[in-house]
Each structure stands twice: as C-alpha cells, then as structure tokens.
Amino acid sequence: MDNFAPLASLDWQVHVYGEVDAELAAACARQGLDVHSFAWNENVAHADFKRDAAYLVRPDGYIAFVQPNQNATLIEAYIAERKLRS
C-alpha cells in the first residue's frame, strides 16, 4: 500500500483505510476533494489508523481532521468554517 503517492497532488484530500461510505464520497465530490481508499490490514492497525475513519489531509501531507464515523456533515462543516474550498 502506497498512501504517500496521492500526496503528490499537493491538494486537500480524504484518506480512508477501509470502506468509503457513499455519503462521504458524495460530500467530497461536492467539495472537490479526492477520496483515496486503502485496504485495511494489520500494518495499518499498528500505525494507529482507525478502520473506516475519514482523514482530511492538508496539502502538506499532515492530517487536519479525523472523522471516525465518516460523518460527511461534520467534514463539510470543518471545511466551510475554515474556508478551505471556494
């Protein structure tokens, strides 16, 4: 699994280690965010990622926000409050 490759885009994006919820995918599309899904496995668990959580990743590769339940409303609110998208 190469979860560093998507970071080359230098844009806001969402990473999910496991399954992407349809509601989250739709919210990300509305916000113009790419969603990258990675297979869940023991290595991911040992790295302290949470299964099926949504990680909003900043352009510099750092995690800005984690939503353990893929709550699309909270992710969109986070983006709107901080005016991250136009």
Coordinates of N, CA and C in Angstrom, one line a residue:
M1 N 0.8 -1.2 0.0 CA 0.0 0.0 0.0 C 0.9 1.2 0.0
D2 N 0.7 2.1 -0.9 CA 1.4 3.4 -1.0 C 0.5 4.5 -0.8
N3 N 0.3 4.9 0.5 CA -0.5 6.0 0.8 C 0.2 7.4 0.7
F4 N 1.4 7.4 0.3 CA 2.1 8.6 0.0 C 1.9 9.1 -1.4
A5 N 1.7 8.2 -2.4 CA 1.5 8.7 -3.8 C 0.4 9.7 -4.0
P6 N -0.7 9.6 -3.3 CA -1.7 10.7 -3.5 C -1.3 12.1 -3.0
L7 N -0.3 12.1 -2.1 CA 0.1 13.4 -1.5 C 0.9 14.2 -2.6
A8 N 1.3 13.6 -3.7 CA 2.0 14.4 -4.7 C 1.1 15.5 -5.3
S9 N -0.2 15.4 -5.2 CA -1.2 16.3 -5.7 C -1.1 17.7 -5.1
L10 N -0.6 17.7 -3.8 CA -0.5 19.0 -3.0 C -1.8 19.7 -2.9
D11 N -2.9 18.9 -2.7 CA -4.2 19.5 -2.5 C -4.9 18.8 -1.3
W12 N -5.9 19.4 -0.8 CA -6.7 18.8 0.2 C -7.3 17.5 -0.3
Q13 N -7.3 16.5 0.5 CA -7.9 15.2 0.1 C -8.3 14.4 1.3
V14 N -9.1 13.3 1.1 CA -9.5 12.5 2.1 C -9.0 11.1 1.9
H15 N -8.5 10.5 3.0 CA -8.0 9.1 3.0 C -8.9 8.3 3.9
V16 N -9.2 7.1 3.5 CA -10.0 6.2 4.3 C -9.2 4.8 4.2
Y17 N -9.0 4.3 5.4 CA -8.4 2.9 5.5 C -9.5 1.9 5.8
G18 N -10.0 1.4 4.7 CA -11.2 0.5 4.8 C -12.2 0.9 3.7
E19 N -13.5 0.9 4.0 CA -14.5 1.2 3.1 C -15.0 2.6 3.1
V20 N -15.2 3.2 1.9 CA -15.7 4.6 1.8 C -17.2 4.6 1.8
D21 N -17.9 5.3 2.7 CA -19.3 5.4 2.7 C -19.8 6.3 1.5
A22 N -20.9 5.9 0.9 CA -21.4 6.7 -0.2 C -21.7 8.1 0.1
E23 N -22.2 8.4 1.3 CA -22.5 9.8 1.7 C -21.2 10.6 1.8
L24 N -20.1 10.0 2.3 CA -18.8 10.7 2.4 C -18.3 11.0 1.0
A25 N -18.4 10.0 0.1 CA -18.0 10.2 -1.3 C -18.7 11.3 -1.9
A26 N -20.0 11.4 -1.7 CA -20.8 12.5 -2.3 C -20.4 13.8 -1.8
A27 N -20.2 13.9 -0.4 CA -19.8 15.2 0.2 C -18.4 15.6 -0.3
C28 N -17.5 14.7 -0.5 CA -16.2 15.0 -1.0 C -16.3 15.5 -2.4
A29 N -17.1 14.9 -3.2 CA -17.3 15.3 -4.6 C -17.9 16.8 -4.6
R30 N -18.8 17.1 -3.7 CA -19.4 18.4 -3.7 C -18.3 19.4 -3.3
Q31 N -17.3 19.0 -2.5 CA -16.2 19.9 -2.0 C -15.0 19.9 -3.0
G32 N -15.1 19.1 -4.0 CA -14.0 19.0 -4.9 C -12.7 18.3 -4.3
L33 N -13.0 17.4 -3.4 CA -11.9 16.6 -2.7 C -11.8 15.2 -3.3
D34 N -10.6 14.8 -3.6 CA -10.3 13.5 -4.0 C -10.4 12.6 -2.8
V35 N -11.0 11.4 -2.9 CA -11.0 10.4 -1.8 C -10.2 9.2 -2.2
H36 N -9.3 8.8 -1.3 CA -8.4 7.7 -1.6 C -8.7 6.6 -0.5
S37 N -9.0 5.4 -1.0 CA -9.3 4.3 -0.1 C -8.2 3.3 -0.2
F38 N -7.8 2.9 1.0 CA -6.7 2.0 1.2 C -7.2 0.7 1.9
A39 N -6.7 -0.4 1.6 CA -7.1 -1.7 2.2 C -6.7 -1.7 3.7
W40 N -7.6 -2.2 4.5 CA -7.4 -2.3 5.9 C -6.5 -3.6 6.1
N41 N -5.5 -3.5 7.0 CA -4.7 -4.7 7.3 C -4.0 -4.4 8.6
E42 N -3.3 -5.4 9.1 CA -2.6 -5.3 10.4 C -1.6 -4.2 10.4
N43 N -0.9 -3.9 9.3 CA 0.1 -2.8 9.3 C -0.6 -1.5 9.6
V44 N -1.7 -1.3 9.0 CA -2.5 -0.1 9.1 C -2.9 0.1 10.6
A45 N -3.4 -1.0 11.1 CA -3.9 -1.0 12.5 C -2.7 -0.7 13.5
H46 N -1.5 -1.3 13.2 CA -0.4 -1.0 14.1 C 0.1 0.4 14.0
A47 N -0.2 1.1 12.9 CA 0.2 2.5 12.7 C -0.8 3.4 13.3
D48 N -1.8 2.9 14.1 CA -2.8 3.6 14.8 C -3.9 4.3 14.0
F49 N -4.0 3.9 12.7 CA -5.1 4.4 11.9 C -6.4 3.6 12.4
K50 N -7.5 4.3 12.3 CA -8.8 3.7 12.6 C -9.5 3.2 11.4
R51 N -10.0 2.0 11.5 CA -10.7 1.4 10.4 C -12.0 2.2 10.0
D52 N -12.1 2.5 8.7 CA -13.2 3.2 8.1 C -13.3 4.7 8.5
A53 N -12.3 5.2 9.2 CA -12.3 6.6 9.6 C -11.9 7.4 8.4
A54 N -12.4 8.7 8.3 CA -12.1 9.6 7.3 C -11.0 10.6 7.8
Y55 N -9.9 10.7 7.1 CA -8.8 11.5 7.4 C -8.7 12.6 6.4
L56 N -9.0 13.9 6.8 CA -8.9 15.0 5.9 C -7.4 15.4 5.9
V57 N -6.7 15.3 4.8 CA -5.3 15.6 4.7 C -5.0 16.9 4.0
R58 N -4.2 17.7 4.7 CA -3.8 19.0 4.2 C -2.9 18.9 3.0
P59 N -2.7 19.9 2.2 CA -1.8 19.9 1.1 C -0.3 19.5 1.4
D60 N 0.1 19.8 2.7 CA 1.4 19.5 3.1 C 1.6 18.1 3.6
G61 N 0.5 17.3 3.6 CA 0.5 15.9 3.9 C 0.1 15.6 5.4
Y62 N 0.0 16.6 6.2 CA -0.4 16.4 7.6 C -1.9 16.2 7.7
I63 N -2.4 15.5 8.7 CA -3.8 15.3 8.9 C -4.4 16.5 9.6
A64 N -5.4 17.1 9.0 CA -6.1 18.2 9.6 C -7.3 17.8 10.5
F65 N -8.0 16.8 10.1 CA -9.2 16.4 10.8 C -9.5 15.0 10.6
V66 N -9.9 14.3 11.7 CA -10.3 12.9 11.6 C -11.8 12.8 12.0
Q67 N -12.5 12.0 11.2 CA -13.9 11.8 11.5 C -14.1 10.2 11.6
P68 N -14.1 9.7 12.8 CA -14.1 8.2 12.9 C -15.3 7.5 12.3
N69 N -16.4 8.3 12.2 CA -17.7 7.7 11.6 C -18.0 8.1 10.2
Q70 N -17.0 8.7 9.5 CA -17.2 9.3 8.2 C -18.5 10.2 8.1
N71 N -18.7 11.0 9.2 CA -19.8 11.9 9.2 C -19.5 13.0 8.2
A72 N -20.2 12.9 7.0 CA -20.0 13.9 5.9 C -20.4 15.3 6.3
T73 N -21.4 15.5 7.2 CA -21.8 16.8 7.6 C -20.8 17.5 8.4
L74 N -20.1 16.8 9.3 CA -19.0 17.3 10.1 C -17.8 17.7 9.3
I75 N -17.5 16.9 8.3 CA -16.4 17.2 7.4 C -16.7 18.4 6.6
E76 N -17.9 18.5 6.0 CA -18.2 19.7 5.3 C -18.3 21.0 6.1
A77 N -18.7 20.8 7.4 CA -18.7 22.0 8.3 C -17.3 22.4 8.6
Y78 N -16.4 21.5 8.8 CA -15.0 21.8 9.1 C -14.4 22.6 7.9
I79 N -14.7 22.2 6.7 CA -14.2 22.8 5.5 C -14.8 24.2 5.4
A80 N -16.1 24.3 5.6 CA -16.8 25.6 5.5 C -16.3 26.6 6.5
E81 N -16.2 26.2 7.8 CA -15.8 27.1 8.8 C -14.4 27.7 8.6
R82 N -13.6 26.9 8.0 CA -12.2 27.3 7.8 C -12.0 27.9 6.3
K83 N -13.0 27.9 5.6 CA -13.0 28.4 4.2 C -11.9 27.8 3.4
L84 N -11.8 26.4 3.5 CA -10.8 25.7 2.8 C -11.0 25.5 1.3
R85 N -12.3 25.6 0.9 CA -12.7 25.5 -0.5 C -13.4 26.7 -0.9
S86 N -13.4 27.1 -2.2 CA -14.1 28.2 -2.7 C -15.5 27.9 -3.2

